[in-house]
Short mmCIF file of C-alpha atoms and ligand atoms in Angstrom, two decimals:
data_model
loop_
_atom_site.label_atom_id
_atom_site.label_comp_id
_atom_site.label_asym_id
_atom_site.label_seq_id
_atom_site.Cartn_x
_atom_site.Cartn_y
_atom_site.Cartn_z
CA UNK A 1 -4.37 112.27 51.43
CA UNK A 2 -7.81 111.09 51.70
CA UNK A 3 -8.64 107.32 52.57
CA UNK A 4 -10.11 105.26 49.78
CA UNK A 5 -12.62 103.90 51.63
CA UNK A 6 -15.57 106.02 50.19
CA UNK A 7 -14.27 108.31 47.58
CA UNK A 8 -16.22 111.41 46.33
CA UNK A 9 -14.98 112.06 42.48
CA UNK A 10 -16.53 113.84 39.39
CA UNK A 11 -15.59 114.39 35.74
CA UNK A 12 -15.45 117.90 35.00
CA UNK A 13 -16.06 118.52 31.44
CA UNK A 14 -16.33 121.94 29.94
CA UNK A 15 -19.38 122.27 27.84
CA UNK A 16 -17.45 123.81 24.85
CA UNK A 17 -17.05 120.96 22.44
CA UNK A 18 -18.26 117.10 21.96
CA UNK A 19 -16.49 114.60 24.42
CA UNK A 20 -13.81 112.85 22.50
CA UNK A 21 -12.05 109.53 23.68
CA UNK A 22 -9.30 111.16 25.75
CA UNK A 23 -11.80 112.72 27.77
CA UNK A 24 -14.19 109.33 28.34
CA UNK A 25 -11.14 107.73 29.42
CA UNK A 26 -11.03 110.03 32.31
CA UNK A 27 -14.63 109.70 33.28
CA UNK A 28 -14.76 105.97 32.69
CA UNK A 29 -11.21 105.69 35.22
CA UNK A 30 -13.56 108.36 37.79
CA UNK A 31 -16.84 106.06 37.12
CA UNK A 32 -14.85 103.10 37.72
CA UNK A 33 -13.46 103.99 40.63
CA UNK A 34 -16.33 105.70 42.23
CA UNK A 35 -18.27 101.74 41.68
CA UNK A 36 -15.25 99.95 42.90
CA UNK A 37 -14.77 101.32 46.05
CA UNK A 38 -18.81 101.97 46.98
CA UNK A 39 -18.42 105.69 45.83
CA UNK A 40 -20.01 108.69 44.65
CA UNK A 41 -19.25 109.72 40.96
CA UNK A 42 -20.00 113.94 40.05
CA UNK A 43 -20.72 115.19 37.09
CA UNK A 44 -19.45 119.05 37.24
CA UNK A 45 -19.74 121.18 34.33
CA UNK A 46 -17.12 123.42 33.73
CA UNK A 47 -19.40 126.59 32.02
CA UNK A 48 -17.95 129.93 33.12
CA UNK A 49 -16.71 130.05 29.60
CA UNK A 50 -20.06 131.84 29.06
CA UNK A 51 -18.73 133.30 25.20
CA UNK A 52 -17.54 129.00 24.49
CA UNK A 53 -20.11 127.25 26.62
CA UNK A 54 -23.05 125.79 24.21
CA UNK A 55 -26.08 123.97 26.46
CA UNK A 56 -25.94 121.97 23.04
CA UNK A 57 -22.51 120.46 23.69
CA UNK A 58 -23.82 120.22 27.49
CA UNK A 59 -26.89 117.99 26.31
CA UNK A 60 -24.62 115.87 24.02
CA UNK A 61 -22.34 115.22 26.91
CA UNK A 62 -24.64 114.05 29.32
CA UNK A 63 -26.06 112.10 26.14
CA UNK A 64 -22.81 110.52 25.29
CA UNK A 65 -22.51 109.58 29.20
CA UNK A 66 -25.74 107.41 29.13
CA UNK A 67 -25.06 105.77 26.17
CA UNK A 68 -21.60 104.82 27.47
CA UNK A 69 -23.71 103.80 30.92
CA UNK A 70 -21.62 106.21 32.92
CA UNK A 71 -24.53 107.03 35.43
CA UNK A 72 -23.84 110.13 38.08
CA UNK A 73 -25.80 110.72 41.33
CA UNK A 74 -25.30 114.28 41.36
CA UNK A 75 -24.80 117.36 38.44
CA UNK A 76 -23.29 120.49 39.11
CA UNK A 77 -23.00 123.33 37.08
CA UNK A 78 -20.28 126.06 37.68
CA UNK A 79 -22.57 128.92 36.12
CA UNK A 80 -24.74 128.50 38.79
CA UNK A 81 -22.18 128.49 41.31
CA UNK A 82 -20.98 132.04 41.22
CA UNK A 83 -21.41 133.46 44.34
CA UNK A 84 -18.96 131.02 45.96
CA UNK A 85 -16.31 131.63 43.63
CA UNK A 86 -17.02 135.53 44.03
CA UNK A 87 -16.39 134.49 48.70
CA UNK A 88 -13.51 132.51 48.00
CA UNK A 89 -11.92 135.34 45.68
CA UNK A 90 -12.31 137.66 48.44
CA UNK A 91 -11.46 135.59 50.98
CA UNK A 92 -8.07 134.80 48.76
CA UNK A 93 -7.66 138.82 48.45
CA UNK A 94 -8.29 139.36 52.31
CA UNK A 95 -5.03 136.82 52.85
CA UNK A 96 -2.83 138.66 50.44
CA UNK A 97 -3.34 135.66 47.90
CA UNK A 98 -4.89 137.43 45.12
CA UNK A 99 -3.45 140.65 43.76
CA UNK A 100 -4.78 142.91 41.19
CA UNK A 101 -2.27 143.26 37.67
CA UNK A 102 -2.94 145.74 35.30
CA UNK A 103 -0.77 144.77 32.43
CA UNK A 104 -2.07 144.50 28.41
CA UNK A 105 -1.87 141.71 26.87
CA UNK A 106 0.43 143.41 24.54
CA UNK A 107 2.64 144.14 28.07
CA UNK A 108 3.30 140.92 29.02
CA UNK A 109 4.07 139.77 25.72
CA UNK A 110 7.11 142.45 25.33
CA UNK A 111 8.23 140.84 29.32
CA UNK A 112 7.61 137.39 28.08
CA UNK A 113 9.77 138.08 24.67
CA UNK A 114 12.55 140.25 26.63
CA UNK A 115 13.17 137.40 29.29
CA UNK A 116 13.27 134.95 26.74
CA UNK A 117 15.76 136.89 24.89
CA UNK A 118 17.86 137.16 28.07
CA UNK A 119 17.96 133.38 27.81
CA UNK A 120 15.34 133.42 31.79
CA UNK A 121 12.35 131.33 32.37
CA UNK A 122 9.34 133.29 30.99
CA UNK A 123 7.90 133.92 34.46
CA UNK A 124 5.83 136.97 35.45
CA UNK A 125 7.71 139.49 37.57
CA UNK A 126 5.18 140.10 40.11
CA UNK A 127 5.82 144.01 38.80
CA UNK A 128 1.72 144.31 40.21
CA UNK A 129 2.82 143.86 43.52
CA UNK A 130 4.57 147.01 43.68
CA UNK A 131 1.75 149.06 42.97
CA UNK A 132 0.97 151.89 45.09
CA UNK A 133 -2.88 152.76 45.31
CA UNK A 134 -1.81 155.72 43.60
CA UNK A 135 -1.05 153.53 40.95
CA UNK A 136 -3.88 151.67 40.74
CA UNK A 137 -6.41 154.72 40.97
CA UNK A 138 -4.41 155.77 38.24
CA UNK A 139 -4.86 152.92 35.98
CA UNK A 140 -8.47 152.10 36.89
CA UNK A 141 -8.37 155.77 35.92
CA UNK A 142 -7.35 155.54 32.25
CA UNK A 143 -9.89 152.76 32.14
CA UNK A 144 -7.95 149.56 32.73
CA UNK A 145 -9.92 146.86 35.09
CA UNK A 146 -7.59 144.59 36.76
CA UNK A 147 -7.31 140.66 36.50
CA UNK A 148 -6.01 139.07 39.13
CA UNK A 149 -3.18 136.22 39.83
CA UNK A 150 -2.85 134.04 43.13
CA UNK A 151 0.38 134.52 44.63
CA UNK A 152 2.45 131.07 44.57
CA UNK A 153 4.05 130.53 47.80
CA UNK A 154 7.84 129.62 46.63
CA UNK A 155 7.98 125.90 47.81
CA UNK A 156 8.27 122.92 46.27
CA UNK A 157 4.66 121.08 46.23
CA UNK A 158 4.96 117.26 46.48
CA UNK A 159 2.02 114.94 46.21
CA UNK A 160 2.05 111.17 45.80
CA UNK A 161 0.23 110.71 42.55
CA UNK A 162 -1.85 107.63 42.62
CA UNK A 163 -0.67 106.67 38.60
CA UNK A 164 2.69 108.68 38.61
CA UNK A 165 3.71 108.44 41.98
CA UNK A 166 5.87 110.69 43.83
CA UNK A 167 5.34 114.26 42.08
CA UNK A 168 7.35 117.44 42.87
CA UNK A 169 6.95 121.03 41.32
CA UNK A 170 8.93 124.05 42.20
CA UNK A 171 6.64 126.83 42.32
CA UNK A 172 9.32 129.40 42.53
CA UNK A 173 9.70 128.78 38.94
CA UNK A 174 5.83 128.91 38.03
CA UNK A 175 4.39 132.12 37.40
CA UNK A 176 1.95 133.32 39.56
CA UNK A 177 -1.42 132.15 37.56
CA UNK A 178 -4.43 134.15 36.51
CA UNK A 179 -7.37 133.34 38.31
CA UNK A 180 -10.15 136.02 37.56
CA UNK A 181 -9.85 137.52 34.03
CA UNK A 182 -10.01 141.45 33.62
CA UNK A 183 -13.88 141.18 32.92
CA UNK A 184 -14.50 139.41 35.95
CA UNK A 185 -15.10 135.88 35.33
CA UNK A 186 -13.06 133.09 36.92
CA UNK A 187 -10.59 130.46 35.49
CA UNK A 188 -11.39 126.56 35.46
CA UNK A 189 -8.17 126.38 37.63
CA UNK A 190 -9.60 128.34 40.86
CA UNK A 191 -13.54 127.61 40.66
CA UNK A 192 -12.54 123.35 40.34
CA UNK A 193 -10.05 124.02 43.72
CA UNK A 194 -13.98 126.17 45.00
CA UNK A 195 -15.73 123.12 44.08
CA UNK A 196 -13.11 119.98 44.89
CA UNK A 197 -13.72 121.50 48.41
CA UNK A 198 -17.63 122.25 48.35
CA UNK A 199 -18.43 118.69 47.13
CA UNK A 200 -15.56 117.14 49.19
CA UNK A 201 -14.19 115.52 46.08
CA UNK A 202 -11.48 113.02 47.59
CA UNK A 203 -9.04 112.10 44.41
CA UNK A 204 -9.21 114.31 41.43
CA UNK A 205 -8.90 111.85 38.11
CA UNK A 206 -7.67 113.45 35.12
CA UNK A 207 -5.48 113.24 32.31
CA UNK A 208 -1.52 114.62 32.80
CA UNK A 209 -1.97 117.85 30.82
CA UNK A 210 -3.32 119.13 34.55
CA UNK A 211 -0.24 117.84 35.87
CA UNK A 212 1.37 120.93 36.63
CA UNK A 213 -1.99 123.01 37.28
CA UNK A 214 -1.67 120.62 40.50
CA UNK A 215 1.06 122.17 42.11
CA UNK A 216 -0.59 125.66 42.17
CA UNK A 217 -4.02 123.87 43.24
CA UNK A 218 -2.42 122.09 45.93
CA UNK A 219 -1.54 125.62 47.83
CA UNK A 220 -4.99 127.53 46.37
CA UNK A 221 -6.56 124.26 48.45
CA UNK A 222 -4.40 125.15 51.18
CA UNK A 223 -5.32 129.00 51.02
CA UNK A 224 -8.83 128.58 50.99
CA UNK A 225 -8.03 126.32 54.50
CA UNK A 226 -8.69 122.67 53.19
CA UNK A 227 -6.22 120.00 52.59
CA UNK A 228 -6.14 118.77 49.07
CA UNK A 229 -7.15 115.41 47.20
CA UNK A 230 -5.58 112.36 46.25
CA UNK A 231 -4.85 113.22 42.36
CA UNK A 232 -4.41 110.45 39.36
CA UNK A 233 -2.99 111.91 36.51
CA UNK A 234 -3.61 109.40 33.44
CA UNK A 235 -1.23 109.17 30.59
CA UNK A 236 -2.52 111.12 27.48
CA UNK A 237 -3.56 108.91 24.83
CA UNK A 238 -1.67 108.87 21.35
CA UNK A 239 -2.75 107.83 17.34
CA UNK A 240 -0.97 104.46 16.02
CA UNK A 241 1.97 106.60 15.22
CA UNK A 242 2.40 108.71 18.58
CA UNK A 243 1.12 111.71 17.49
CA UNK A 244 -2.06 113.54 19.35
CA UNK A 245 -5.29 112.60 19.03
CA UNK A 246 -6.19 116.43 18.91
CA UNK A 247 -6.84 116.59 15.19
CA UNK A 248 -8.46 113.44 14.95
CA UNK A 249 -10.55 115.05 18.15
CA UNK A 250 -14.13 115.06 15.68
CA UNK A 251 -14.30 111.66 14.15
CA UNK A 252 -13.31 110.30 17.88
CA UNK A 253 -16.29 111.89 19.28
CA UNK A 254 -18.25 109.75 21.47
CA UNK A 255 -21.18 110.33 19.41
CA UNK A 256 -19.23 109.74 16.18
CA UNK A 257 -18.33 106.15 17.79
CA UNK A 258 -22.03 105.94 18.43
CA UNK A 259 -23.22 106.45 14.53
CA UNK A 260 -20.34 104.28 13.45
CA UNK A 261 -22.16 101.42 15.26
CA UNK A 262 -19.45 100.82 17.82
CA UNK A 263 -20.57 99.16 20.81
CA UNK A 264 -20.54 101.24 23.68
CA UNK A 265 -19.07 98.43 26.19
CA UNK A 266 -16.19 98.51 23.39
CA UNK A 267 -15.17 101.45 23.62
CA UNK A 268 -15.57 101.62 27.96
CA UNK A 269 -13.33 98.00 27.97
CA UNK A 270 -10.63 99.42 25.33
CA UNK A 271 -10.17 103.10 27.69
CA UNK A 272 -10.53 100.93 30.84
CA UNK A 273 -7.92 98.56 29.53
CA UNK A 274 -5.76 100.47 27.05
CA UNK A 275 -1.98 101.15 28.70
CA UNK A 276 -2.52 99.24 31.82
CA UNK A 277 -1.45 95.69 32.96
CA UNK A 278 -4.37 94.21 32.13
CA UNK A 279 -5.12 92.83 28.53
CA UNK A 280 -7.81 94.60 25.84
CA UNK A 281 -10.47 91.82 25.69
CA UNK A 282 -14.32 92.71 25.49
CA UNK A 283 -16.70 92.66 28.37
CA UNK A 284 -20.55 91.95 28.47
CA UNK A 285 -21.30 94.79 31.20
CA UNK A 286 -19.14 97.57 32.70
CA UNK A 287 -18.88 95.28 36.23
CA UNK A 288 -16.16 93.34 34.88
CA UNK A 289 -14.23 96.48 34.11
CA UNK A 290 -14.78 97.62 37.95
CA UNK A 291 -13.74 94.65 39.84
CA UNK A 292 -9.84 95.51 37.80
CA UNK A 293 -9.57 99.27 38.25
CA UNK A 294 -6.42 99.68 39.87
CA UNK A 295 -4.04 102.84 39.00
CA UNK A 296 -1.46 100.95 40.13
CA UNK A 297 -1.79 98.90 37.40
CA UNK A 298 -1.86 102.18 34.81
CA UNK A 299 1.56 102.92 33.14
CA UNK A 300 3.35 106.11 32.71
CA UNK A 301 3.58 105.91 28.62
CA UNK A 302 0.88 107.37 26.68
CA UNK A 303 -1.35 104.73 25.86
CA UNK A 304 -2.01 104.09 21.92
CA UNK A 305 -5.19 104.17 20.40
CA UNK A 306 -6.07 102.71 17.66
CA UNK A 307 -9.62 102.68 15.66
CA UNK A 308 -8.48 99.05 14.27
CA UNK A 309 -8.54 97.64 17.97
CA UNK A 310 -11.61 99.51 19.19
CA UNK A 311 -13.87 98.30 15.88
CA UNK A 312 -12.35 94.61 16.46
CA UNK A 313 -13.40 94.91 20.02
CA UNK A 314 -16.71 95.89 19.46
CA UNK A 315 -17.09 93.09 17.24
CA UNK A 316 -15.64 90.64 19.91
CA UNK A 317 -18.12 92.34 22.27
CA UNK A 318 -21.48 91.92 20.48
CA UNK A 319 -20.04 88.21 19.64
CA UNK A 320 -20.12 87.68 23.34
CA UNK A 321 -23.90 89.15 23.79
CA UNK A 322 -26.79 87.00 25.26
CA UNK A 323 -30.22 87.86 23.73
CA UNK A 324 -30.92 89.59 26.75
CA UNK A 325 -28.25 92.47 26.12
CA UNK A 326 -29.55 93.51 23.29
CA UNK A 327 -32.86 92.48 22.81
CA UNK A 328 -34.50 96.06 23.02
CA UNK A 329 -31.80 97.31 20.43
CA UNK A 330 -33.04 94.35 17.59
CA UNK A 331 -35.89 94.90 15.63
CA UNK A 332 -38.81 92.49 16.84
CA UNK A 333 -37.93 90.53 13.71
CA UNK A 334 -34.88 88.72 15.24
CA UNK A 335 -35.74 86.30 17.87
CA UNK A 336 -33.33 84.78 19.86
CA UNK A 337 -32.33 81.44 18.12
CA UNK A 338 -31.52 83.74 14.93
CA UNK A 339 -29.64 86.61 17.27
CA UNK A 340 -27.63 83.43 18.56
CA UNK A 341 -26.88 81.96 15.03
CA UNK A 342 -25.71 85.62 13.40
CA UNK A 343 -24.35 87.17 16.29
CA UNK A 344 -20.64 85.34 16.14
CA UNK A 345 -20.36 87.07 12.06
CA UNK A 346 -21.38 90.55 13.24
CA UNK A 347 -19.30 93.59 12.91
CA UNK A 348 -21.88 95.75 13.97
CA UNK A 349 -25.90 95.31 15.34
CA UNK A 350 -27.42 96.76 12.39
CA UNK A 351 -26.05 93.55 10.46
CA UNK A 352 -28.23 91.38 12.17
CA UNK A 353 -30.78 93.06 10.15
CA UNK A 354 -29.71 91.92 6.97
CA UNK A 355 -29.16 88.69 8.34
CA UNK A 356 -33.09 88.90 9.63
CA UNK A 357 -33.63 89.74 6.00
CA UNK A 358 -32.19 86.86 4.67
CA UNK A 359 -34.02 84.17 7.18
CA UNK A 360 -37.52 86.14 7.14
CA UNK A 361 -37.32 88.30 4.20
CA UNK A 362 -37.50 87.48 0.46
CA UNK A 363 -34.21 87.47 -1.98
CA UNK A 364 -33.08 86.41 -5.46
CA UNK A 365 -31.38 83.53 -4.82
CA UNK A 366 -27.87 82.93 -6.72
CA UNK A 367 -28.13 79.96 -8.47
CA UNK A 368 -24.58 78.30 -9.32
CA UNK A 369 -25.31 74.93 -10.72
CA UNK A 370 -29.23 74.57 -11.19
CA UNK A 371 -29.48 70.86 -11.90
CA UNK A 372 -27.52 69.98 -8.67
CA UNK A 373 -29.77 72.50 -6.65
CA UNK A 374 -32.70 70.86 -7.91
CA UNK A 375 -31.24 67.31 -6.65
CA UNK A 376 -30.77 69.01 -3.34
CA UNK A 377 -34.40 70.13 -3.13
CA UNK A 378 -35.48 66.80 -4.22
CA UNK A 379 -33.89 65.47 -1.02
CA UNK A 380 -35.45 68.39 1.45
CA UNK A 381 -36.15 66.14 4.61
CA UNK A 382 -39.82 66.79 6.29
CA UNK A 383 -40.03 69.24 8.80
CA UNK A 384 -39.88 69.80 11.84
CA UNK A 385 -36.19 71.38 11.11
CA UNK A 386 -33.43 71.42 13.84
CA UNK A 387 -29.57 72.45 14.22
CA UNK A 388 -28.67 68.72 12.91
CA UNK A 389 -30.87 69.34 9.65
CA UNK A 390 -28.17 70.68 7.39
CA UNK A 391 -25.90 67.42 8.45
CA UNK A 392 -28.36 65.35 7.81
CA UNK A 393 -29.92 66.79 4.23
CA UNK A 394 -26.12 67.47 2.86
CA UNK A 395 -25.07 63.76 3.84
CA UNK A 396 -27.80 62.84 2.11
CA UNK A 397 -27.27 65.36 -1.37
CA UNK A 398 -23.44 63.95 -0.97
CA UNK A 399 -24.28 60.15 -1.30
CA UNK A 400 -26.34 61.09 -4.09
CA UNK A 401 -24.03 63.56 -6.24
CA UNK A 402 -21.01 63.09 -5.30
CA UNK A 403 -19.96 65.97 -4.37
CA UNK A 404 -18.11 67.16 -1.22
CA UNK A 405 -16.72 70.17 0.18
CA UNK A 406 -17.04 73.54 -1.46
CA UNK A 407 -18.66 72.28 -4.38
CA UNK A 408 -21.24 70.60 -1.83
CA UNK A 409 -21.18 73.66 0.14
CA UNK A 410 -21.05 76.69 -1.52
CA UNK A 411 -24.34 76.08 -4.75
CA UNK A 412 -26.30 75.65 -1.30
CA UNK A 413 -25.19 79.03 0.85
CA UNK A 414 -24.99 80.98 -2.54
CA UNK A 415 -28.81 79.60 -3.42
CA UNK A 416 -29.85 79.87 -0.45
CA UNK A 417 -28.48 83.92 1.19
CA UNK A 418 -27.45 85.03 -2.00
CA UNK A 419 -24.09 85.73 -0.08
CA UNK A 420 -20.62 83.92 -0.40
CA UNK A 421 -20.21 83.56 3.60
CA UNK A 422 -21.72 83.96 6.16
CA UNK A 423 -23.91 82.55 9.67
CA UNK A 424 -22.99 78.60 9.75
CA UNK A 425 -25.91 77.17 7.34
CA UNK A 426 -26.71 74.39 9.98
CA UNK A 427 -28.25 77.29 12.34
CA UNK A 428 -29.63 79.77 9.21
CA UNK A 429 -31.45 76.24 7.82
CA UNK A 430 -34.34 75.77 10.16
CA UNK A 431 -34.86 79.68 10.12
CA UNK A 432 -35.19 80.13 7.14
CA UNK A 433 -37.53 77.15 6.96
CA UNK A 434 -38.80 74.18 4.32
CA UNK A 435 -40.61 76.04 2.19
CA UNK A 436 -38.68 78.91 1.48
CA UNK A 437 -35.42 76.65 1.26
CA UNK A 438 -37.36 74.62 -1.65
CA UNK A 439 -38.14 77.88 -3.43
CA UNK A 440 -34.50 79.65 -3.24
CA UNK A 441 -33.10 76.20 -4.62
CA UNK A 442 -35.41 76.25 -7.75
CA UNK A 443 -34.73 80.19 -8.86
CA UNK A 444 -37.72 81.66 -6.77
CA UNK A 445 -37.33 84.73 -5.07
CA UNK A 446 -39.02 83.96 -1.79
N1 LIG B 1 -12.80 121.41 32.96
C1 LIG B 1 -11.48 120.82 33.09
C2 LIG B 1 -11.13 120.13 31.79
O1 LIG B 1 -12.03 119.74 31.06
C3 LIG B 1 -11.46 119.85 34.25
C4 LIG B 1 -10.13 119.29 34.60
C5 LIG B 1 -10.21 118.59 35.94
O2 LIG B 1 -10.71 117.47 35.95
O3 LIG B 1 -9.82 119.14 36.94
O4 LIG B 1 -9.98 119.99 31.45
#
């Protein structure tokens, strides 16, 4: 295992759908990691799926990356990589590692069934391996092209996994795995061993559905003459009640997230934070995430998500915001005094703009008890307006009506935002300004 000291990682997507949670959470943990410990984050995509790979889905991931502020020094793509793959397949055949198989589809479903049925593991016979080139001329005669599996070495492969810790996999009881399909293009499995080594990729980050594909990486590494990565295999993540998050896979696209108005830093602090040690709180920049990444302090259960947290987090999170952080996403309209008096009633940044309406735009006002509102205009103190207007105004409307409270209160918000609740009025007051206040308090749409 590599040192830590300056790790190389990527996040290896393949561009044949959207990127959904499960997968962020893997490049976020890579991302994370790479910034902790002074590193170099990849991004590698996974397109020798040529008949699955869209360069749309590419564009939206690399998209979905920048919005989430997941910044890479390097891209790679694996369809323009082939000519390695093609050296390190030979060089795999050359050391007996690679073996042609013949068998339909159809074939090794009948083995597959008749094993079963015998009450064995499922595993492929290595029947190819007993081919004469007799045979094989034979069968390349009647038109069959081979595919081609990597022969497992029967040992037990052991790794120390940086979340799971000390992993073993008996690979006498794996079958021997396909690695080049019958019409010659490669598996993800052997062209991400072709490029862990190329790049010198030091810990492989990924969620624990690659658990076992380790164990047969591990010796492809070995075959091809390098030693292998550290590897952190993250708990999957599950819905509120434990199920997948498979079929929920399009409405937890990133880029749905995105158009729901979820903050981006939202959803980075929930994946960062969600099944670890640490607690879910929000953060105002992806540094305070790095200084805690730590798969020591990841647990082995699958981590629950839930789209309750993640829209209460981004809530927390733009409640948090300085002006500064999201100043270019605001229209010009909101300047900072009214982003600091709305932002704390926010669910998403678009309401600030109907909050912006309210101070600079024009409304109907609601008008609950007319002759009281026109007391409280009466009493409108001169401007210049501060925070300690609405104290001093109200005190001023109490002594002289009576009134206290909500029925103080509430005539005044309703007249003045049209809305039941809201910003608190002593920050919306000087805003909005004397002369529209004296307007909305008399009936006037202004
Ligand atoms: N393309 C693979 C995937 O998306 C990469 C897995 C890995 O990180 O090794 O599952």
């Amino acid at each position: 295992m590599v040192d830590s000291a300056t790790p190389v990682v990527r996040f290896a997507p393949s561009p044949t759908g959207l990127l959904h949670v499960g997968n962020v959470r893997a490049a976020l943990f890579n991302w994370l990691f790479a910034k902790r410990h002074g590193g170099t984050f990849i991004l590698r995509l996974d397109d020798t799926d040529r008949a699955r790979s869209r360069p749309e889905y590419e564009a939206a991931i690399e998209r979905d990356l920048q919005w989430l502020g997941l910044d890479w020094v390097r891209k790679e793509k694996q369809s323009d990589r082939l000519a390695h793959y093609d050296a390190a397949r030979d060089k795999l055949i050359a050391a007996g590692r690679l073996y042609a198989c013949y068998e339909t589809p159809e074939e090794l479903e009948f083995k597959r069934k008749r094993l079963l049925a015998q009450g064995r593991p499922p595993v492929y016979d290595r029947a190819a391996l007993r081919l004469s080139d007799a045979d094989r001329a034979r069968l390349e005669g009647e038109g069959r092209r081979p595919h081609w599996r990597f022969k497992l070495a029967a040992e037990e492969v052991r790794w120390d996994d940086l979340v799971r810790g000390p992993q073993h996999i008996d690979e006498a009881s794996q079958s021997d795995p396909v690695l080049v399909r019958a019409d010659s293009s490669y598996l993800y499995s052997f062209t991400s061993v072709v490029d862990d080594i190329a790049f010198a990729i030091t810990h492989v980050i990924r969620g624990e559905d690659h658990v076992t594909n380790s164990g047969a990486q591990i010796q492809m590494f070995r075959a091809l003459g390098a030693s292998e990565p550290g590897f952190a295999h993250l708990p999957l993540l599950v819905d509120a009640a434990g199920g997948g998050l498979s079929k929920r896979a399009g409405s937890l696209s990133v880029g749905e997230l995105r158009e729901r108005g979820l903050e981006a830093l939202a959803v980075a602090a929930l994946l960062a934070r969600l099944g670890t040690a640490d607690p879910v709180e929000p953060v105002t920049s992806l540094d305070a995430l790095v200084a805690t990444v730590d798969f020591a302090r990841v647990g082995r259960a699958a981590a629950r998500f839930s789209e309750d947290e993640l829209a209460h987090l981004s809530a927390r999170t733009l409640h948090l915001f300085p002006y500064e952080a999201v100043r270019e996403r605001l229209p010009s309209s909101i300047s900072e005094a009214l982003w600091l008096a709305v932002r704390g009633n926010l669910t998403t940044l678009a309401d600030a703009g109907t909050w912006a309406d309210i101070v600079n735009g024009s409304l109907a006002p609601v008008l609950e008890d007319p002759a009281f509102l026109e007391e409280a205009a009466a009493r409108l103190p001169a401007e210049p307006w501060t925070e300690t207007t609405w104290k001093e105004w109200t005190a001023a409307v109490s002594a002289a009506t009576k009134r206290k409270g909500r029925a103080l209160f509430h005539p005044l918000r309703l007249a003045l935002t049209a809305r039941e609740t809201g910003p608190e009025m002593a920050r919306l007051l000087p805003l909005i300004g004397r002369a529209k206040v004296a307007a909305r308090l008399r009936g006037q749409t202004a």
